[in-house]
Tab-separated table of C-alpha atoms in Angstrom:
chain	number	residue	atom	x	y	z
A	432	MET	CA	-35.868	-33.789	-25.292
A	433	PRO	CA	-35.365	-30.804	-23.659
A	434	VAL	CA	-36.131	-27.397	-24.904
A	435	ILE	CA	-34.755	-24.215	-23.362
A	436	THR	CA	-36.643	-20.990	-24.653
A	437	VAL	CA	-35.170	-17.581	-24.245
A	438	GLU	CA	-36.705	-14.232	-24.550
A	439	ALA	CA	-34.077	-11.233	-25.193
A	440	MET	CA	-33.635	-8.151	-27.037
A	441	PRO	CA	-32.091	-8.655	-30.292
A	442	MET	CA	-28.365	-9.791	-30.442
A	443	THR	CA	-25.664	-10.713	-33.015
A	444	VAL	CA	-25.052	-14.068	-34.128
A	445	GLU	CA	-21.845	-14.580	-32.446
A	446	ALA	CA	-23.759	-13.464	-29.681
A	447	LYS	CA	-26.584	-16.142	-30.101
A	448	ARG	CA	-24.077	-18.748	-30.713
A	449	GLU	CA	-22.041	-18.268	-27.462
A	450	LEU	CA	-25.262	-18.393	-25.482
A	451	VAL	CA	-26.962	-21.714	-27.375
A	452	ALA	CA	-23.443	-23.268	-26.414
A	453	ALA	CA	-23.202	-22.478	-22.812
A	454	LEU	CA	-27.038	-23.046	-22.005
A	455	THR	CA	-26.574	-26.473	-23.804
A	456	CYS	CA	-23.420	-27.493	-22.293
A	457	GLU	CA	-24.933	-26.462	-18.531
A	458	ALA	CA	-28.032	-28.004	-19.348
A	459	SER	CA	-26.591	-31.259	-20.390
A	460	ARG	CA	-24.503	-31.273	-17.911
A	461	ILE	CA	-26.726	-30.970	-14.740
A	462	MET	CA	-29.552	-32.729	-16.750
A	463	GLN	CA	-27.106	-35.446	-17.231
A	464	VAL	CA	-28.579	-36.039	-21.044
A	465	PRO	CA	-26.515	-35.855	-24.387
A	466	ALA	CA	-25.899	-32.245	-25.667
A	467	THR	CA	-27.414	-33.347	-28.976
A	468	SER	CA	-30.724	-33.894	-27.255
A	469	ILE	CA	-31.189	-30.037	-26.244
A	470	TYR	CA	-32.998	-27.518	-28.396
A	471	VAL	CA	-32.709	-23.906	-27.573
A	472	PHE	CA	-35.098	-21.392	-29.158
A	473	ILE	CA	-34.244	-17.383	-29.380
A	474	LYS	CA	-36.815	-15.277	-29.652
A	475	GLU	CA	-35.676	-11.437	-29.972
A	476	ASN	CA	-37.880	-8.986	-29.203
A	477	PRO	CA	-37.670	-5.453	-30.448
A	478	PHE	CA	-36.519	-2.652	-28.214
A	479	ASP	CA	-39.703	-1.296	-28.875
A	480	ASP	CA	-41.356	-4.174	-27.190
A	481	ILE	CA	-39.556	-3.833	-24.268
A	482	GLY	CA	-40.168	-2.075	-21.100
A	483	VAL	CA	-37.762	-1.337	-18.139
A	484	ALA	CA	-38.574	0.922	-14.975
A	485	GLU	CA	-41.826	2.441	-16.836
A	486	GLN	CA	-40.220	3.245	-20.244
A	487	LEU	CA	-39.464	1.419	-23.653
A	488	LEU	CA	-35.965	-0.199	-23.962
A	489	SER	CA	-36.106	2.177	-27.254
A	490	ASP	CA	-36.558	5.292	-25.238
A	491	ILE	CA	-33.648	4.436	-22.865
A	492	LYS	CA	-31.565	3.566	-25.390
A	493	SER	CA	-32.215	6.804	-27.440
A	494	ALA	CA	-31.928	9.075	-24.258
A	495	GLN	CA	-28.401	7.232	-23.433
A	496	LYS	CA	-26.844	8.084	-27.330
A	497	SER	CA	-28.275	11.469	-26.821
A	498	ASN	CA	-26.198	11.879	-23.545
A	499	GLN	CA	-23.058	10.713	-24.890
């Protein structure tokens, strides 16, 4: 039973479906195991819990909105 774990920023349900389908398909092909044996876990992290370039992602997003 292969397990794929992804940590990411919040995503829509549609994006999660697409990600799970793509990861499952490729892992199944590469590892030559049935797709039904692959589990994908998605852990969403709030923007306040992600740092990029010495800043919180929430602060970067707020600054981008202010500049629009």
